[in-house]
Short mmCIF file of C-alpha atoms and ligand atoms in Angstrom, two decimals:
data_model
loop_
_atom_site.label_atom_id
_atom_site.label_comp_id
_atom_site.label_asym_id
_atom_site.label_seq_id
_atom_site.Cartn_x
_atom_site.Cartn_y
_atom_site.Cartn_z
CA UNK V 1 138.15 167.26 -67.44
CA UNK V 2 139.77 164.35 -69.50
CA UNK V 3 139.28 161.15 -67.90
CA UNK V 4 141.58 158.53 -67.13
CA UNK V 5 139.57 156.09 -68.41
CA UNK V 6 135.72 155.61 -70.26
CA UNK V 7 133.63 153.09 -71.45
CA UNK V 8 133.12 152.37 -75.35
CA UNK V 9 129.99 151.59 -76.84
CA UNK V 10 129.05 151.35 -80.21
CA UNK V 11 126.64 153.83 -81.44
CA UNK V 12 122.70 153.23 -80.35
CA UNK V 13 121.11 152.82 -83.84
CA UNK V 14 123.59 149.91 -84.14
CA UNK V 15 123.35 148.28 -80.70
CA UNK V 16 119.91 149.08 -79.56
CA UNK V 17 118.33 146.99 -82.11
CA UNK V 18 120.16 144.02 -81.47
CA UNK V 19 119.65 144.35 -77.97
CA UNK V 20 115.85 144.70 -78.51
CA UNK V 21 115.96 141.38 -80.36
CA UNK V 22 117.60 139.76 -78.14
CA UNK V 23 115.63 140.80 -74.96
CA UNK V 24 112.10 140.32 -76.69
CA UNK V 25 113.42 137.37 -78.70
CA UNK V 26 112.47 134.88 -75.42
CA UNK V 27 115.83 133.60 -74.44
CA UNK V 28 118.34 135.81 -72.38
CA UNK V 29 120.05 133.07 -70.76
CA UNK V 30 123.38 131.27 -71.86
CA UNK V 31 122.34 130.45 -75.33
CA UNK V 32 123.46 130.98 -79.18
CA UNK V 33 124.32 134.81 -78.60
CA UNK V 34 127.18 133.50 -75.79
CA UNK V 35 128.53 130.83 -78.13
CA UNK V 36 128.69 133.22 -80.99
CA UNK V 37 130.42 135.88 -79.02
CA UNK V 38 132.88 132.59 -77.68
CA UNK V 39 133.60 132.38 -81.23
CA UNK V 40 134.40 135.66 -82.07
CA UNK V 41 136.62 136.47 -78.84
CA UNK V 42 138.19 133.43 -79.62
CA UNK V 43 139.22 134.41 -83.12
CA UNK V 44 140.64 137.95 -82.02
CA UNK V 45 142.70 136.28 -79.11
CA UNK V 46 144.24 133.33 -81.61
CA UNK V 47 142.46 130.44 -78.88
CA UNK V 48 139.76 128.45 -79.79
CA UNK V 49 139.36 127.43 -75.87
CA UNK V 50 137.84 130.96 -74.80
CA UNK V 51 135.33 130.67 -72.06
CA UNK V 52 132.99 133.40 -71.33
CA UNK V 53 132.11 134.28 -67.47
CA UNK V 54 130.07 137.11 -66.47
CA UNK V 55 133.18 138.85 -64.97
CA UNK V 56 137.08 138.74 -64.49
CA UNK V 57 136.88 137.94 -61.13
CA UNK V 58 134.75 134.98 -62.02
CA UNK V 59 137.90 133.75 -64.67
CA UNK V 60 140.48 134.29 -61.99
CA UNK V 61 138.02 131.72 -59.50
CA UNK V 62 138.02 129.50 -62.02
CA UNK V 63 141.60 129.51 -63.50
CA UNK V 64 142.84 129.15 -59.96
CA UNK V 65 140.47 125.84 -59.29
CA UNK V 66 141.96 124.32 -62.44
CA UNK V 67 145.38 125.18 -61.45
CA UNK V 68 144.41 122.99 -58.41
CA UNK V 69 145.14 125.86 -55.96
CA UNK V 70 143.50 125.41 -52.41
CA UNK V 71 143.43 125.75 -48.93
CA UNK V 72 147.34 125.36 -47.55
CA UNK V 73 148.93 126.63 -51.22
CA UNK V 74 150.54 129.56 -51.95
CA UNK V 75 150.35 131.79 -54.97
CA UNK V 76 153.23 134.46 -55.93
CA UNK V 77 151.12 137.57 -57.04
CA UNK V 78 151.90 141.07 -57.46
CA UNK V 79 150.89 143.77 -54.94
CA UNK V 80 150.72 146.33 -57.83
CA UNK V 81 147.38 145.46 -59.31
CA UNK V 82 143.32 145.74 -59.15
CA UNK V 83 142.13 144.08 -55.77
CA UNK V 84 140.02 141.09 -57.53
CA UNK V 85 143.17 139.73 -58.61
CA UNK V 86 144.58 139.19 -55.11
CA UNK V 87 140.97 138.84 -53.29
CA UNK V 88 140.52 135.87 -55.94
CA UNK V 89 143.33 133.90 -54.57
CA UNK V 90 142.46 134.74 -50.93
CA UNK V 91 138.52 132.82 -51.94
CA UNK V 92 140.32 129.67 -52.74
CA UNK V 93 142.06 129.42 -49.45
CA UNK V 94 145.19 129.68 -50.79
CA UNK V 95 148.07 132.21 -48.85
CA UNK V 96 149.08 135.18 -51.23
CA UNK V 97 153.28 135.23 -51.30
CA UNK V 98 153.99 138.83 -52.79
CA UNK V 99 156.81 138.95 -55.23
CA UNK V 100 158.70 142.03 -55.91
CA UNK V 101 158.22 144.43 -58.73
CA UNK V 102 160.90 145.34 -61.84
CA UNK V 103 161.55 148.96 -61.00
CA UNK V 104 161.76 149.74 -64.68
CA UNK V 105 158.49 148.28 -65.26
CA UNK V 106 156.10 148.14 -62.18
CA UNK V 107 155.95 144.43 -63.46
CA UNK V 108 156.56 141.55 -61.29
CA UNK V 109 160.27 140.54 -61.25
CA UNK V 110 161.16 137.11 -62.24
CA UNK V 111 164.45 137.43 -59.86
CA UNK V 112 161.99 137.94 -56.94
CA UNK V 113 159.37 135.54 -57.92
CA UNK V 114 162.51 132.79 -57.87
CA UNK V 115 163.08 133.70 -54.37
CA UNK V 116 159.68 132.75 -53.42
CA UNK V 117 159.17 129.65 -54.78
CA UNK V 118 158.14 126.84 -52.40
CA UNK V 119 157.02 123.43 -51.81
CA UNK V 120 153.86 124.81 -51.44
CA UNK V 121 153.64 127.20 -54.59
CA UNK V 122 150.73 126.05 -57.26
CA UNK V 123 150.78 128.66 -59.44
CA UNK V 124 152.47 132.37 -60.55
CA UNK V 125 149.54 135.32 -60.89
CA UNK V 126 151.22 137.47 -63.63
CA UNK V 127 149.53 140.88 -63.72
CA UNK V 128 150.10 142.48 -67.52
CA UNK V 129 149.65 145.89 -65.49
CA UNK V 130 148.23 148.72 -67.67
CA UNK V 131 148.51 146.35 -70.80
CA UNK V 132 151.94 145.80 -70.30
CA UNK V 133 153.38 142.76 -70.74
CA UNK V 134 155.30 140.73 -68.21
CA UNK V 135 158.89 139.20 -68.83
CA UNK V 136 157.42 135.92 -70.32
CA UNK V 137 160.46 134.92 -72.10
CA UNK V 138 161.80 134.46 -68.40
CA UNK V 139 158.68 133.47 -66.62
CA UNK V 140 158.07 130.49 -68.83
CA UNK V 141 161.37 129.36 -68.31
CA UNK V 142 160.34 129.18 -64.52
CA UNK V 143 157.08 127.86 -65.13
CA UNK V 144 158.90 124.76 -66.74
CA UNK V 145 161.72 124.59 -64.45
CA UNK V 146 159.32 123.91 -61.61
CA UNK V 147 156.66 122.96 -63.43
CA UNK V 148 154.01 125.32 -62.07
CA UNK V 149 151.60 126.93 -64.01
CA UNK V 150 151.31 130.91 -64.84
CA UNK V 151 147.95 132.43 -64.68
CA UNK V 152 148.01 136.11 -66.86
CA UNK V 153 145.85 138.37 -65.30
CA UNK V 154 145.29 139.95 -68.74
CA UNK V 155 141.97 142.27 -67.56
CA UNK V 156 144.31 145.56 -68.52
CA UNK V 157 145.59 143.71 -71.89
CA UNK V 158 143.35 142.72 -74.70
CA UNK V 159 145.12 143.31 -77.50
CA UNK V 160 148.68 142.83 -76.07
CA UNK V 161 151.25 140.59 -78.01
CA UNK V 162 154.00 138.56 -77.04
CA UNK V 163 155.95 137.17 -79.71
CA UNK V 164 153.59 138.52 -82.39
CA UNK V 165 150.85 136.45 -80.76
CA UNK V 166 147.90 137.87 -78.57
CA UNK V 167 147.75 137.62 -75.23
CA UNK V 168 145.02 134.82 -74.59
CA UNK V 169 146.79 132.24 -77.01
CA UNK V 170 150.30 131.74 -74.89
CA UNK V 171 149.58 130.68 -71.52
CA UNK V 172 147.55 127.83 -69.69
CA UNK V 173 145.38 130.73 -68.08
CA UNK V 174 144.69 133.95 -69.19
CA UNK V 175 141.88 135.88 -67.83
CA UNK V 176 140.26 138.88 -69.36
CA UNK V 177 137.62 141.72 -68.04
CA UNK V 178 134.85 142.92 -69.95
CA UNK V 179 133.78 145.21 -66.87
CA UNK V 180 132.92 148.89 -67.64
CA UNK V 181 136.41 150.63 -67.77
CA UNK V 182 138.25 147.80 -69.74
CA UNK V 183 139.18 148.23 -73.48
CA UNK V 184 135.95 146.33 -74.72
CA UNK V 185 132.85 146.03 -71.97
CA UNK V 186 129.83 143.92 -72.27
CA UNK V 187 128.88 146.38 -69.13
CA UNK V 188 130.12 143.20 -66.98
CA UNK V 189 131.59 139.98 -68.26
CA UNK V 190 134.81 138.04 -68.51
CA UNK V 191 136.69 135.35 -70.22
CA UNK V 192 139.13 132.53 -69.41
CA UNK V 193 141.61 131.34 -72.26
CA UNK V 194 142.77 127.85 -71.85
CA UNK V 195 145.34 125.68 -73.47
CA UNK V 196 143.04 122.56 -74.45
CA UNK V 197 139.18 120.97 -74.55
CA UNK V 198 139.73 119.11 -71.20
CA UNK V 199 140.50 122.66 -69.55
CA UNK V 200 137.71 124.41 -71.34
CA UNK V 201 135.17 121.56 -70.75
CA UNK V 202 136.04 121.53 -66.63
CA UNK V 203 135.86 125.54 -67.12
CA UNK V 204 132.44 124.85 -68.47
CA UNK V 205 131.32 122.91 -65.58
CA UNK V 206 132.52 125.28 -62.93
CA UNK V 207 131.05 128.55 -64.65
CA UNK V 208 127.51 126.71 -64.03
CA UNK V 209 127.21 124.68 -60.79
CA UNK V 210 128.48 121.50 -61.84
CA UNK V 211 126.17 120.70 -64.78
CA UNK V 212 126.89 119.98 -68.22
CA UNK V 213 124.77 122.39 -70.78
CA UNK V 214 125.62 119.38 -73.54
CA UNK V 215 123.70 117.21 -71.81
CA UNK V 216 120.00 116.64 -71.17
CA UNK V 217 119.03 118.13 -67.34
CA UNK V 218 117.76 114.80 -66.44
CA UNK V 219 121.04 112.84 -67.71
CA UNK V 220 123.46 115.31 -65.55
CA UNK V 221 125.15 114.58 -62.69
CA UNK V 222 126.77 116.70 -60.54
CA UNK V 223 130.35 115.20 -59.23
CA UNK V 224 131.89 118.66 -58.23
CA UNK V 225 129.83 121.84 -56.94
CA UNK V 226 130.51 124.96 -59.48
CA UNK V 227 129.33 128.26 -59.52
CA UNK V 228 126.70 130.45 -61.28
CA UNK V 229 129.48 132.79 -63.01
CA UNK V 230 128.40 132.16 -66.91
CA UNK V 231 127.32 134.79 -69.31
CA UNK V 232 124.18 135.51 -70.62
CA UNK V 233 122.68 136.05 -74.02
CA UNK V 234 122.19 140.28 -73.04
CA UNK V 235 125.73 140.76 -72.55
CA UNK V 236 127.23 138.55 -75.01
CA UNK V 237 124.94 140.57 -77.79
CA UNK V 238 126.88 143.75 -76.44
CA UNK V 239 130.01 141.55 -76.94
CA UNK V 240 129.34 140.79 -80.11
CA UNK V 241 128.59 144.26 -81.52
CA UNK V 242 131.73 145.44 -79.40
CA UNK V 243 133.89 143.00 -81.47
CA UNK V 244 133.09 144.88 -84.91
CA UNK V 245 134.71 147.86 -83.21
CA UNK V 246 137.64 146.42 -81.11
CA UNK V 247 140.29 146.55 -83.32
CA UNK V 248 139.82 149.82 -84.25
CA UNK V 249 139.22 151.10 -80.60
CA UNK V 250 142.44 148.95 -79.23
CA UNK V 251 144.19 150.72 -82.08
CA UNK V 252 143.75 154.26 -80.46
CA UNK V 253 145.29 153.15 -77.14
CA UNK V 254 148.02 151.66 -78.86
CA UNK V 255 148.83 154.85 -80.74
CA UNK V 256 148.07 157.19 -78.15
CA UNK V 257 150.69 155.10 -75.88
CA UNK V 258 153.54 155.02 -78.67
CA UNK V 259 153.07 158.77 -79.19
CA UNK V 260 153.38 159.32 -75.33
CA UNK V 261 156.44 156.72 -75.29
CA UNK V 262 158.17 159.35 -77.90
CA UNK V 263 157.07 162.60 -76.63
CA UNK V 264 157.79 162.06 -72.92
CA UNK V 265 161.33 160.78 -73.44
CA UNK V 266 163.28 163.56 -72.15
CA UNK V 267 161.31 165.38 -70.10
CA UNK V 268 163.33 166.47 -66.76
CA UNK V 269 161.10 164.91 -63.59
CA UNK V 270 159.67 162.14 -66.20
CA UNK V 271 160.96 158.66 -66.43
CA UNK V 272 159.10 156.36 -68.75
CA UNK V 273 158.94 152.86 -68.35
CA UNK V 274 160.64 150.20 -70.08
CA UNK V 275 158.90 147.26 -72.39
CA UNK V 276 160.43 143.73 -72.03
CA UNK V 277 162.17 141.76 -75.27
CA UNK V 278 158.86 140.36 -77.71
CA UNK V 279 156.15 142.33 -75.64
CA UNK V 280 153.73 144.55 -77.27
CA UNK V 281 151.72 147.06 -74.90
CA UNK V 282 147.89 147.58 -75.37
CA UNK V 283 148.58 150.58 -73.39
CA UNK V 284 144.99 150.53 -71.31
CA UNK V 285 146.61 153.05 -69.29
CA UNK V 286 149.82 155.34 -69.63
CA UNK V 287 151.95 154.70 -66.60
CA UNK V 288 154.94 156.40 -66.01
CA UNK V 289 157.30 157.51 -63.27
CA UNK V 290 157.05 161.66 -62.06
CA UNK V 291 158.84 163.34 -59.10
CA UNK V 292 156.93 164.83 -56.43
CA UNK V 293 154.01 163.11 -58.01
CA UNK V 294 151.29 165.10 -55.45
CA UNK V 295 152.50 168.37 -57.20
CA UNK V 296 152.04 167.04 -60.95
CA UNK V 297 148.37 165.65 -60.17
CA UNK V 298 147.66 169.25 -59.04
CA UNK V 299 149.09 171.11 -62.05
CA UNK V 300 147.46 167.99 -64.47
CA UNK V 301 144.09 169.10 -63.18
CA UNK V 302 144.69 172.84 -62.96
CA UNK V 303 144.82 171.82 -66.80
CA UNK V 304 141.72 169.78 -66.94
CA UNK V 305 143.76 166.65 -66.94
CA UNK V 306 143.02 163.69 -64.74
CA UNK V 307 146.10 161.87 -63.63
CA UNK V 308 145.94 159.41 -60.62
CA UNK V 309 147.93 156.27 -59.01
CA UNK V 310 144.42 154.80 -59.35
CA UNK V 311 145.29 152.06 -57.43
CA UNK V 312 145.56 150.94 -53.96
CA UNK V 313 148.62 148.36 -53.52
CA UNK V 314 147.23 145.54 -52.40
CA UNK V 315 149.43 144.63 -49.43
CA UNK V 316 147.77 147.23 -47.52
CA UNK V 317 144.41 145.45 -47.06
CA UNK V 318 143.83 143.96 -43.85
CA UNK V 319 143.10 140.20 -45.61
CA UNK V 320 146.56 140.35 -46.80
CA UNK V 321 148.01 141.27 -43.00
CA UNK V 322 149.60 137.13 -43.11
CA UNK V 323 151.61 137.96 -46.49
CA UNK V 324 152.98 141.26 -45.07
CA UNK V 325 156.76 141.52 -46.44
CA UNK V 326 159.39 144.06 -47.13
CA UNK V 327 158.87 145.26 -51.09
CA UNK V 328 161.60 147.95 -51.63
CA UNK V 329 161.33 147.95 -55.32
CA UNK V 330 157.41 148.58 -55.10
CA UNK V 331 158.00 151.06 -52.52
CA UNK V 332 159.90 153.07 -54.93
CA UNK V 333 157.97 152.44 -58.06
CA UNK V 334 154.80 153.15 -56.39
CA UNK V 335 155.94 156.33 -54.77
CA UNK V 336 156.52 157.78 -58.42
CA UNK V 337 154.10 155.91 -60.08
CA UNK V 338 151.32 157.74 -62.17
CA UNK V 339 148.61 157.26 -64.75
CA UNK V 340 147.77 159.69 -67.77
CA UNK V 341 144.58 159.45 -69.94
CA UNK V 342 145.50 157.59 -72.94
CA UNK V 343 142.44 155.48 -74.34
CA UNK V 344 140.22 155.77 -77.38
CA UNK V 345 138.70 159.15 -76.47
CA UNK V 346 141.71 161.10 -76.27
CA UNK V 347 142.23 163.00 -79.92
CA UNK V 348 145.85 164.25 -81.19
CA UNK V 349 144.85 167.84 -79.80
CA UNK V 350 144.54 166.41 -76.19
CA UNK V 351 147.43 164.32 -76.50
CA UNK V 352 149.43 167.33 -77.19
CA UNK V 353 147.93 169.45 -74.92
CA UNK V 354 148.55 166.87 -72.09
CA UNK V 355 152.32 166.59 -73.46
CA UNK V 356 152.50 170.39 -73.75
CA UNK V 357 151.03 170.74 -69.55
CA UNK V 358 153.89 168.15 -68.79
CA UNK V 359 156.78 170.15 -70.39
CA UNK V 360 155.85 173.15 -68.81
CA UNK V 361 156.82 171.74 -65.66
CA UNK V 362 155.13 171.29 -62.18
C1 LIG X 1 139.30 144.48 -63.67
C2 LIG X 1 140.08 143.79 -63.52
C3 LIG X 1 139.86 142.62 -62.88
C4 LIG X 1 138.31 141.82 -62.72
O1 LIG X 1 137.53 142.05 -63.66
P1 LIG X 1 136.15 142.11 -63.41
O2 LIG X 1 135.26 141.50 -64.65
O3 LIG X 1 135.77 143.57 -62.52
O4 LIG X 1 135.38 141.06 -62.39
C5 LIG X 1 140.89 141.92 -62.60
N1 LIG X 1 142.17 141.81 -62.48
C6 LIG X 1 142.69 143.37 -63.14
C7 LIG X 1 143.90 143.97 -63.17
C8 LIG X 1 141.15 144.29 -63.23
O5 LIG X 1 141.94 145.68 -63.85
#
C-alpha cells in the first residue's frame, strides 16, 4: 500500500553518531543544541524570533495566551483541521466560533469570518490546511481593520509561502509542528514564530514554568505561572540533522503536488482546488474533491493506494457542542474532500500510477 503519510529520517549513519554524542554528552535538557536548532529553523522560515517547543499544540497554547485569549473570549476558527487547533482554544477557556470555509479551497472564508466578529473576538485562527495558504490578502485587511491578531496554524505548511516569503515570517503568531508525520519531524516538537523580541521573551517564560533561563535560578522570580513546554537537546539534535535535508524534502512534496495539479485538471468526477493570489503551497497532503468519495477510496485501495478524508470535522466533537452552527459550505466541501499520497516517498512511477488509476474511473 502506498501510504498517505510517512516519517522522514536522515540515514542512520548520519543521525546516530550525533544522537549518541548528545545522549552521552552529559546534558540532554534544553541547552546549546536547542538554541542552535532555533537559529537554523529561524533562518529557514526567515524569522529570528522562532521559539522551539515540545509540540505544535504547546505552540498553539502559548500563541493564544500571548494574544490575550482567555475565559469569556471568542476565537474564530475552522472545523476543517486536526483537533489540536481547536482543543488548544478550548484549553484557554475561550469559545470556539466556527467560520465557514471557501468551497473552492476548503480554507476559512474571509466573508464568513467578518460575519462572526464580535466584541468578544480576541483572535482569528487560520489553518493553512494541507499546506495551502489561506487568503492572507483578505485576512490581513480584517486583522488591521478590527485590530484582531491572526494566529496561523502552519502545522501543515512548513515551506509554504506568501508574497514569496516563507510562512512563519509574516504574522504575529505562526505555529509549526514537528510531530511524527509532518514535513519535518524531531519525533515530537513544535515552533512558535512571533514578531518581535518582546513576544519572544514572553513566550520563553511561558514555556518553562515562568522561570527566566537567562538569569541564575536563585535570582529568578516567577510573576506568572508557565508550562513545561520546552524542547530538549535530544529532539533538537534530530532537528539539526533534519535541517540539512529540509529543502530537498519539501521540494519533493511541492513537485508532486504541482504534478497532480496539472495531471488531474480535466478528469471527470475530480475537482482540483484553487490557490489564493500570492500564495504557494508546500502540499503536505494533496487535497481534492471527488464525486462518490467512498467508491473512489475503494478503487484506490484495490490498487494499493491509500486515499482518505483523514480528519474528522472538529464540530462533531462533544466539547464543541456550545459552538454548534450551520456550516453549509463545509458540508458541501467535506462530502467530496479526499487526500491522495503526495510526500517525499512518492516516486515519479508512483504518482503516474496514481493518476492513471484515477483516470480509469471509479
Ligand atoms: C499536527 C497538528 C497540530 C499539533 O501538532 P503537535 O505537534 O502534534 O502537537 C496542530 N494543528 C494541526 C493542523 C496539525 O496537523
